[in-house]
C-alpha angles and dihedrals in degrees: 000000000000079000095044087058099045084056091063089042093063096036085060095048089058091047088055098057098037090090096056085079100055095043085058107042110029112082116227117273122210138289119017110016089054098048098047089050094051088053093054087046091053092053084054094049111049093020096236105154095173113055125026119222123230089198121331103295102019120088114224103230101178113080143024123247119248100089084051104048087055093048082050096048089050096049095061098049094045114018142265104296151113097267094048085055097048100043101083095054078050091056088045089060093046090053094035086053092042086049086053102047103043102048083049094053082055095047115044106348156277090297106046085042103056086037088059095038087048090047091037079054098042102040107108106241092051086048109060096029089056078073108047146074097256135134092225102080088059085050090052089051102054091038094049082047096055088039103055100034085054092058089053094060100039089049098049088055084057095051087219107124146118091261143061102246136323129257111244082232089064090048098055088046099065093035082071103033095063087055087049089048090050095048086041084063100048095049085044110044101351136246085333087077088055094059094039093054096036103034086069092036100055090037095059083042092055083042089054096041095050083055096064095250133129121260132241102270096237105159083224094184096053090035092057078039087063107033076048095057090041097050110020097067088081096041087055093044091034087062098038094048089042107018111210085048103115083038097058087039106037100038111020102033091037105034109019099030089065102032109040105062085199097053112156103172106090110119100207108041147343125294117248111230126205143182110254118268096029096118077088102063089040082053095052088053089048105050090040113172102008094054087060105043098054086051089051089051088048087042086050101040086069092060098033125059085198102063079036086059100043091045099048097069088061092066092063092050105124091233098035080104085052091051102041090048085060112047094046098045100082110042087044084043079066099034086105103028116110098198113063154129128213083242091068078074098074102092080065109062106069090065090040082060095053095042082060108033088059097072101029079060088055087043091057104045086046094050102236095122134016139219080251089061087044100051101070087061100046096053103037099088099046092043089061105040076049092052088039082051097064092040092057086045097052089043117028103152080058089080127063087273134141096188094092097047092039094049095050095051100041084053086050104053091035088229100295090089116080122235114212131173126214119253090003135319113276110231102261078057092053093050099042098049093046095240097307100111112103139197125246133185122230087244091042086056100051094042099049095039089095103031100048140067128267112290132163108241116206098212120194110244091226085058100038096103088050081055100043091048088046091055101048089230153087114262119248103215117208111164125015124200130173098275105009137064101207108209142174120241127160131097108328085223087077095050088104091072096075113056113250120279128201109260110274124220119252105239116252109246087064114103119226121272098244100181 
C-alpha cells in the first residue's frame, strides 16, 4: 500500500503542473478572464488598492478585492501577461489541495486523504479555473479552509479520527482558521461566503446538539469578531471613497441578482438567466467525472449486495452528516436562483471529494477495483484541457481573443499609430493593448477618415459591409481574427509612415465597392 500511495503523490504532482502550460501558452478570451485581468492591471497601474476600476472613471462594484489585489501584485513582479494574471488562481488550487489533504490525513488517513486531494484536483470546474483569471478559486479556498478546519474540530469532539489526540496547538490552529476562511470569503465573493461556510456548519451543529452531543467548543462571538476585523475594513473605505457601493453589492449582487430572473441592473454585464433547477446540470459539467461516478456507485449499490455493502458503513461515519451538509448546500442554496454560472459550484467540490473518495478507499482495500480502473478517470480531465491547450497554441485567432490583432498592430504602427475598435474594444483588446485601444462610431469613422491621422481600425466582420459602404471604398484587409477585420483608415499623405505590406486579399464576405 505505502507504493500504491506514492503512485497518487506523484500523479498529483503532475496534475498539478499540468496547468502551468495552459496558463502560458493559451490568450485571454473574452469575456471574463480578460476583464478580470484588466481590472488587476488597472490596480497595478494607478495603485489604487481600494477600489478596482472597471475602466478609469468607472468603480467596479462587483467584486471584492482580494482576487484582484493578488493578479496586481503579480503583475508587477512579473509583467503584464497572461501567466502573471493566472498564477495566483494556480497557488489557490495548490493550497485548496494541501488544506485537503492534510486535514484528511488527520481524519481519516493517508489513503482517503491523497484519493480526495487527487478527485478535488481532477474534477472539471477546479481544473480549468485553477488556470484562469477568476475570483472563485480565492472563494474555494476560504471556503476548503473553513471546511476542513471545522471537521477537525468536530471530529476531535468526537474523539473518531485517524490519530490518537490533537495538540492544542492544532486545535487553535483550526478555531481560527474557520473564521479566516470565512473572512477569506467575504474579501473574496462577498456575504455570500459567509452563508456558504456557517448554514452546514450550524446545521451539523443543530443536528449534534438534537442528538443529545457536545458541541465543537468555537468562541463565535470572538472568531466574526475576527473575520469582521479582518474583512470589514474595505467595505467601510469602498463606500466612503465611491459612495452606492454596500447598496449595489449587498442588495443588488447578493438579493436581486438571485431572486429577480429579469434582473437589469447589473452595471458590467448582462445577467445570465436560467430556468430554475439548472445549478444541477452545471453541477453535473463541474464535478465531471466525479459527479458521475458517485451517482453510478449509488445507481450500482441497488443491483449489487457488494457495493451495498462497501457504501453502508458510511452511513454510520460520525461526520457523513457533515459531508453530506456540505456538498449539497450550495447547489441546493441555487436550486431556485434565476441568475447563475457552473462556476458558483465550486464550494462544493471539496466535500463532494471526500463523499466519493470514501467508498472508492473501501473499493480498493476490498479489491474490488484497482489504481488501473481509477486512472482513466483521473487523467481524463487534464489530458483534454492539455490537448485543448495545443489546439488553442497552433490557432489562437480561432478563440474570442484580441492578443493576436492588438499585438500586430501595435508591432505595425510602433506604437505612434492608434488602434481603435468599432463600436468599442472587447476586454482581451483593452488588456492587451494596456488600455490604448479606443471606440469609434460608424459616422466618427467616415468623417474623420480624411481629417485625422493614420490609425488601425478593428472592424467587426457582421458590420463590415456598413463600413465598407461608410468609407467609399473597398476595405484593405490586413489582419483577420474570429470576430474582427482589422484596416487601415486616416489621410492617405501619412501612408509613408508604415513600410510597405503585399496586398492582402479582401475577405470574402465583403461586397465589391461598385462607385
Amino acid at each position: 500500500m505505502p507504493r500504491t500511495i506514492d503512485w497518487y503523490r506523484r500523479l498529483l504532482v503532475v496534475v498539478l503542473l499540468l496547468p502551468l502550460a495552459s496558463m502560458w501558452l493559451v490568450p485571454f478570451s473574452d469575456t471574463s478572464e480578460p476583464r478580470y485581468a484588466e481590472i488587476a492591471r488597472l490596480m497595478a497601474q494607478t495603485g489604487d488598492w481600494i477600489t478596482p476600476w472597471f475602466r478609469p472613471g468607472v468603480p467596479f462594484w462587483g467584486k471584492p478585492p482580494l482576487s484582484f489585489w493578488a493578479e496586481a501584485l503579480s503583475m508587477r513582479y512579473l509583467g503584464v501577461n497572461e501567466f502573471a494574471a493566472r498564477l495566483p488562481s494556480w497557488l489557490c488550487l495548490l493550497l485548496s489541495v494541501f488544506i485537503l489533504y492534510r486535514g484528511l490525513r488527520i481524519l481519516r488517513g493517508r489513503r482517503v486523504a491523497i484519493l480526495s486531494a487527487l478527485i478535488y484536483a481532477t474534477s472539471t470546474l477546479v481544473y480549468v479555473a485553477s488556470g484562469a483569471v477568476l475570483t472563485d478559486p480565492f472563494l474555494a479556498l476560504g471556503t476548503n479552509l473553513s471546511f476542513v478546519t471545522f471537521a477537525v474540530l468536530a471530529s476531535e469532539h468526537r474523539r473518531q479520527c485517524a490519530t490518537q489526540a490533537f495538540s492544542s496547538r492544532l486545535l487553535l490552529f483550526c478555531r481560527i482558521g474557520f473564521f479566516v476562511g470565512v473572512a477569506i470569503g467575504l474579501l473574496a465573493k462577498g456575504p455570500l461566503a459567509a452563508a456558504i461556510i456557517l448554514v452546514p456548519s450550524a446545521c451539523w451543529c443543530a443536528m449534534e446538539q438534537y442528538a443529545n452531543r457536545p458541541q465543537p467548543r468555537m468562541a463565535w462571538a470572538k472568531g466574526l469578531l475576527l473575520a469582521a476585523l479582518i474583512s470589514a475594513p474595505w467595505y467601510i473605505l469602498a463606500e466612503f471613497k465611491t459612495p452606492g457601493f454596500l447598496d449595489y453589492f449587498i442588495v443588488g449582487e447578493h438579493i436581486r441578482r438571485f431572486l429577480d430572473a429579469g434582473w437589469h441592473g447589473d452595471l458590467y454585464g448582462t445577467a445570465h438567466r436560467e430556468a430554475y433547477g439548472t445549478i444541477w446540470l452545471y453541477w453535473l459539467q463541474a464535478t465531471f467525472p466525479w459527479g458521475l461516478a458517485l451517482l453510478a456507485m449509488l445507481a450500482a449499490s441497488w443491483r449489487s449486495a457488494r457495493v451495498r455493502g462497501v457504501l453502508r458503513p458510511l452511513r454510520h461515519d460520525a461526520l457523513f452528516p457533515y459531508w453530506l451538509a456540505w456538498a449539497a448546500f450550495t447547489p441546493l442554496f441555487f436550486t431556485f436562483s434565476a441568475n447563475i454560472l457552473w462556476t458558483y459550484i465550486l464550494p462544493a467540490i471539496a466535500p463532494l471529494s471526500v463523499l466519493v473518495a470514501l467508498p472508492i478507499e473501501r473499493l480498493l482495500v476490498q479489491g474490488c477495483i484497482t489504481r488501473r480502473h481509477l486512472l482513466p478517470l483521473f487523467v481524463l480531465v487534464p489530458v483534454a484541457v492539455l490537448m485543448w491547450t495545443g489546439i488553442a497554441w497552433h490557432r489562437p485567432d480561432t478563440l474570442k481573443s484580441e492578443r493576436g490583432l492588438v499585438r500586430y498592430a501595435l508591432q505595425r504602427g510602433n506604437g505612434h499609430i492608434p488602434l481603435r475598435y468599432l463600436g468599442g474594444p472587447p476586454f482581451s483588446a483593452q488588456f492587451y493593448s494596456k488600455g490604448t485601444a479606443e471606440a469609434v462610431g460608424l459616422s466618427a469613422l467616415a468623417a474623420g477618415e480624411e481629417s485625422e491621422g493614420l490609425a488601425f481600425v478593428a472592424i467587426p466582420k457582421d458590420e463590415a459591409g456598413r463600413a465598407q459602404a461608410a468609407l467609399g471604398h473597398q476595405l484593405n484587409v490586413l489582419y483577420e481574427n474570429r470576430r474582427y477585420l482589422l484596416v487601415r483608415c486616416g489621410s492617405s499623405t501619412q501612408e509613408a509612415i508604415l513600410p510597405q505590406e503585399p496586398r492582402q486579399r479582401v475577405a470574402k464576405h465583403l461586397p465589391k465597392n461598385r462607385s
